Amino acid sequence: MIDEGYIKYEAFWLPAPEFDAVATDSLIAYRQLMYKYDLIGAYPDGIGFGNISQRNGQSNSFVISGSATGSVPMLSSAHFSLVLKTDPFLNKLWCTGPHIASSEAMSHAAFYHKLPGVKAVIHVHHEKLWKKFLFHLPTTAVEATYGSPEMVHEINRLLDDPDVVDGKLLFMAGHTDGIFAFGEDLEALSNKLISLLSAL
Ligand SMILES: [Zn+2]
């Protein structure tokens, strides 16, 4: 069974109308690019994978693609959520918008809280990249499954290392095919992932 797609944190979602296009335009553009390269998409059984987020101004809140949207061919601003607050110790998350936040939102939050310079986070799946770089590039522990408090702990542990921060990539040993890219902007992260693919 693929461990993917269901929410492991306690979610407090306040439904609200869809966002202005300005809040989601670049997220949608780079999400579609990731979809084109099969870095966000769906497995043959229909379970979607991958999600994308961007920091909301200077705050620790962020806009993220919604839960179970990986398989949707074309996203709109109705597929996003604004994560207002997270509590990784109590495993609780508060969000608002037209869609409930991604099951990986708690992990995205860990990057934004730890590093003020991080403005964007992309979580993708790719079997060949994962197999090639797992344990060769920074990798979260096998015991840390996706969307879990253990994953938040692992992200925090690894981001203490400046070399890891420079590398902008984390591979997830406890989440088959799972990879995080994080950094200053969506364009640089997308380019980084696509250039890895071309090096396969
Ligand atoms: Zn995943």
Tab-separated table of C-alpha atoms and ligand atoms in Angstrom:
chain	number	residue	atom	x	y	z
A	1	MET	CA	0.000	0.000	0.000
A	2	ILE	CA	1.256	3.453	-0.883
A	3	ASP	CA	1.500	5.646	2.207
A	4	GLU	CA	0.261	8.786	0.496
A	5	GLY	CA	-2.553	11.247	0.339
A	6	TYR	CA	-4.327	11.138	3.688
A	7	ILE	CA	-3.951	13.801	6.351
A	8	LYS	CA	-2.132	12.735	9.522
A	9	TYR	CA	-2.452	15.986	11.460
A	10	GLU	CA	-5.571	17.370	13.151
A	11	ALA	CA	-6.889	19.987	10.722
A	12	PHE	CA	-8.916	23.086	11.572
A	13	TRP	CA	-10.114	24.334	8.190
A	14	LEU	CA	-12.196	27.485	7.834
A	15	PRO	CA	-13.698	27.332	4.320
A	16	ALA	CA	-13.465	30.649	2.454
A	17	PRO	CA	-13.856	31.881	-1.144
A	18	GLU	CA	-11.072	31.231	-3.616
A	19	PHE	CA	-7.999	33.462	-3.591
A	20	ASP	CA	-7.236	36.381	-5.896
A	21	ALA	CA	-5.248	35.221	-8.893
A	22	VAL	CA	-2.207	37.172	-7.658
A	23	ALA	CA	-1.915	34.808	-4.662
A	24	THR	CA	-1.872	31.646	-6.769
A	25	ASP	CA	-0.754	32.544	-10.327
A	26	SER	CA	2.908	31.619	-9.967
A	27	LEU	CA	2.079	28.603	-7.789
A	28	ILE	CA	-0.214	27.311	-10.536
A	29	ALA	CA	2.379	27.981	-13.263
A	30	TYR	CA	5.147	26.047	-11.493
A	31	ARG	CA	2.775	23.334	-10.323
A	32	GLN	CA	1.803	22.778	-13.971
A	33	LEU	CA	5.489	22.605	-14.902
A	34	MET	CA	6.054	19.931	-12.220
A	35	TYR	CA	2.976	18.084	-13.490
A	36	LYS	CA	4.367	18.149	-17.044
A	37	TYR	CA	7.561	16.446	-15.807
A	38	ASP	CA	5.579	13.873	-13.758
A	39	LEU	CA	7.098	15.221	-10.551
A	40	ILE	CA	3.568	15.996	-9.360
A	41	GLY	CA	0.846	13.664	-10.593
A	42	ALA	CA	-0.792	10.344	-9.802
A	43	TYR	CA	0.175	6.695	-9.503
A	44	PRO	CA	-1.573	4.144	-11.731
A	45	ASP	CA	-4.031	3.410	-8.895
A	46	GLY	CA	-5.152	7.050	-9.017
A	47	ILE	CA	-3.550	8.235	-5.762
A	48	GLY	CA	-2.128	11.705	-6.312
A	49	PHE	CA	1.299	12.856	-5.155
A	50	GLY	CA	3.207	16.121	-4.879
A	51	ASN	CA	2.396	19.589	-3.567
A	52	ILE	CA	3.722	23.128	-3.806
A	53	SER	CA	3.710	26.171	-1.533
A	54	GLN	CA	4.856	29.773	-1.267
A	55	ARG	CA	5.373	31.977	1.800
A	56	ASN	CA	2.701	34.625	2.371
A	57	GLY	CA	4.677	37.889	2.490
A	58	GLN	CA	7.041	38.090	5.465
A	59	SER	CA	4.842	35.977	7.729
A	60	ASN	CA	5.150	32.290	8.578
A	61	SER	CA	1.830	31.623	6.855
A	62	PHE	CA	1.910	30.166	3.362
A	63	VAL	CA	-0.320	29.216	0.443
A	64	ILE	CA	-0.214	25.516	-0.489
A	65	SER	CA	-1.940	23.260	-2.993
A	66	GLY	CA	-4.859	21.373	-1.502
A	67	SER	CA	-5.108	17.805	-0.297
A	68	ALA	CA	-5.636	15.208	-3.052
A	69	THR	CA	-4.932	17.616	-5.924
A	70	GLY	CA	-1.857	15.790	-7.308
A	71	SER	CA	-3.962	13.940	-9.886
A	72	VAL	CA	-5.859	17.039	-11.095
A	73	PRO	CA	-4.580	17.913	-14.598
A	74	MET	CA	-5.044	21.696	-14.298
A	75	LEU	CA	-5.233	23.519	-10.976
A	76	SER	CA	-7.097	26.774	-10.362
A	77	SER	CA	-7.102	29.170	-7.420
A	78	ALA	CA	-9.945	27.043	-6.005
A	79	HIS	CA	-7.434	24.236	-5.281
A	80	PHE	CA	-5.354	26.128	-2.704
A	81	SER	CA	-5.291	26.743	1.033
A	82	LEU	CA	-3.698	29.376	3.263
A	83	VAL	CA	-2.000	27.728	6.243
A	84	LEU	CA	-2.288	30.225	9.082
A	85	LYS	CA	-0.664	28.355	11.932
A	86	THR	CA	0.760	24.969	12.857
A	87	ASP	CA	1.618	23.268	16.118
A	88	PRO	CA	4.003	20.403	15.353
A	89	PHE	CA	4.085	19.271	18.987
A	90	LEU	CA	0.315	18.874	19.209
A	91	ASN	CA	0.202	17.889	15.499
A	92	LYS	CA	-2.459	20.507	14.716
A	93	LEU	CA	-2.840	22.795	11.710
A	94	TRP	CA	-5.116	25.770	11.007
A	95	CYS	CA	-5.945	26.752	7.428
A	96	THR	CA	-8.485	28.724	5.422
A	97	GLY	CA	-9.515	29.010	1.788
A	98	PRO	CA	-11.529	27.058	-0.762
A	99	HIS	CA	-9.670	23.762	-0.185
A	100	ILE	CA	-8.215	21.951	2.830
A	101	ALA	CA	-4.382	22.036	2.904
A	102	SER	CA	-2.159	19.258	1.553
A	103	SER	CA	-1.379	16.295	3.792
A	104	GLU	CA	2.264	17.484	3.605
A	105	ALA	CA	1.460	21.006	4.856
A	106	MET	CA	2.951	20.348	8.302
A	107	SER	CA	6.289	19.468	6.682
A	108	HIS	CA	6.205	22.582	4.469
A	109	ALA	CA	5.616	24.655	7.619
A	110	ALA	CA	8.808	23.263	9.147
A	111	PHE	CA	10.896	24.839	6.363
A	112	TYR	CA	9.195	28.249	6.684
A	113	HIS	CA	9.563	28.305	10.458
A	114	LYS	CA	13.167	27.195	10.467
A	115	LEU	CA	14.544	29.378	7.665
A	116	PRO	CA	13.269	32.949	7.078
A	117	GLY	CA	15.011	32.909	3.665
A	118	VAL	CA	12.836	30.070	2.396
A	119	LYS	CA	10.042	31.512	0.249
A	120	ALA	CA	8.936	28.362	-1.576
A	121	VAL	CA	8.761	24.590	-1.006
A	122	ILE	CA	7.964	21.848	-3.527
A	123	HIS	CA	7.345	18.199	-2.629
A	124	VAL	CA	7.657	15.852	-5.597
A	125	HIS	CA	7.829	12.133	-6.269
A	126	HIS	CA	10.223	10.503	-8.701
A	127	GLU	CA	11.297	6.878	-8.507
A	128	LYS	CA	14.574	7.168	-10.448
A	129	LEU	CA	15.749	10.367	-8.757
A	130	TRP	CA	14.867	8.949	-5.357
A	131	LYS	CA	16.726	5.694	-5.921
A	132	LYS	CA	19.778	7.485	-7.321
A	133	PHE	CA	20.219	10.107	-4.608
A	134	LEU	CA	18.736	8.544	-1.450
A	135	PHE	CA	21.447	8.600	1.259
A	136	HIS	CA	23.851	10.278	-1.217
A	137	LEU	CA	22.203	13.663	-0.757
A	138	PRO	CA	20.651	14.801	2.576
A	139	THR	CA	18.036	12.228	3.596
A	140	THR	CA	15.434	12.086	6.365
A	141	ALA	CA	15.373	8.991	8.605
A	142	VAL	CA	13.588	5.798	7.562
A	143	GLU	CA	11.364	6.058	10.656
A	144	ALA	CA	9.962	9.440	9.544
A	145	THR	CA	6.874	8.891	7.386
A	146	TYR	CA	5.308	11.677	5.316
A	147	GLY	CA	3.287	14.355	7.059
A	148	SER	CA	4.251	13.116	10.540
A	149	PRO	CA	5.707	14.931	13.574
A	150	GLU	CA	8.808	12.743	13.079
A	151	MET	CA	9.241	14.275	9.611
A	152	VAL	CA	9.079	17.786	11.102
A	153	HIS	CA	11.760	16.722	13.574
A	154	GLU	CA	13.931	15.340	10.782
A	155	ILE	CA	13.584	18.475	8.642
A	156	ASN	CA	14.601	20.620	11.613
A	157	ARG	CA	17.560	18.371	12.383
A	158	LEU	CA	18.894	18.398	8.816
A	159	LEU	CA	18.396	22.147	8.332
A	160	ASP	CA	20.812	22.824	11.200
A	161	ASP	CA	23.550	21.995	8.672
A	162	PRO	CA	24.411	24.989	6.409
A	163	ASP	CA	25.512	22.614	3.632
A	164	VAL	CA	22.040	21.062	3.613
A	165	VAL	CA	20.491	24.533	3.407
A	166	ASP	CA	22.776	25.358	0.452
A	167	GLY	CA	21.832	22.127	-1.314
A	168	LYS	CA	18.097	22.935	-1.229
A	169	LEU	CA	17.074	19.262	-1.434
A	170	LEU	CA	15.947	16.595	1.048
A	171	PHE	CA	15.270	12.998	0.143
A	172	MET	CA	12.813	11.039	2.295
A	173	ALA	CA	13.914	7.519	3.210
A	174	GLY	CA	10.597	6.781	4.946
A	175	HIS	CA	8.447	7.964	2.037
A	176	THR	CA	8.972	6.061	-1.224
A	177	ASP	CA	9.905	8.363	-4.146
A	178	GLY	CA	9.538	11.455	-1.908
A	179	ILE	CA	11.747	14.539	-2.341
A	180	PHE	CA	11.579	18.096	-0.948
A	181	ALA	CA	13.051	21.157	-2.683
A	182	PHE	CA	13.125	24.414	-0.725
A	183	GLY	CA	14.569	27.869	-1.309
A	184	GLU	CA	14.191	31.480	-2.358
A	185	ASP	CA	11.814	31.142	-5.279
A	186	LEU	CA	9.721	28.694	-7.249
A	187	GLU	CA	11.648	29.220	-10.462
A	188	ALA	CA	15.020	28.253	-8.964
A	189	LEU	CA	13.536	25.169	-7.281
A	190	SER	CA	11.786	24.021	-10.433
A	191	ASN	CA	14.972	24.484	-12.445
A	192	LYS	CA	16.932	22.545	-9.842
A	193	LEU	CA	14.560	19.578	-10.021
A	194	ILE	CA	14.401	19.598	-13.825
A	195	SER	CA	18.185	19.778	-14.119
A	196	LEU	CA	18.446	16.740	-11.808
A	197	LEU	CA	16.157	14.868	-14.191
A	198	SER	CA	18.315	15.721	-17.167
A	199	ALA	CA	21.337	14.330	-15.303
A	200	LEU	CA	19.753	10.884	-14.889
B	1	ZN	ZN	4.609	12.463	-1.013
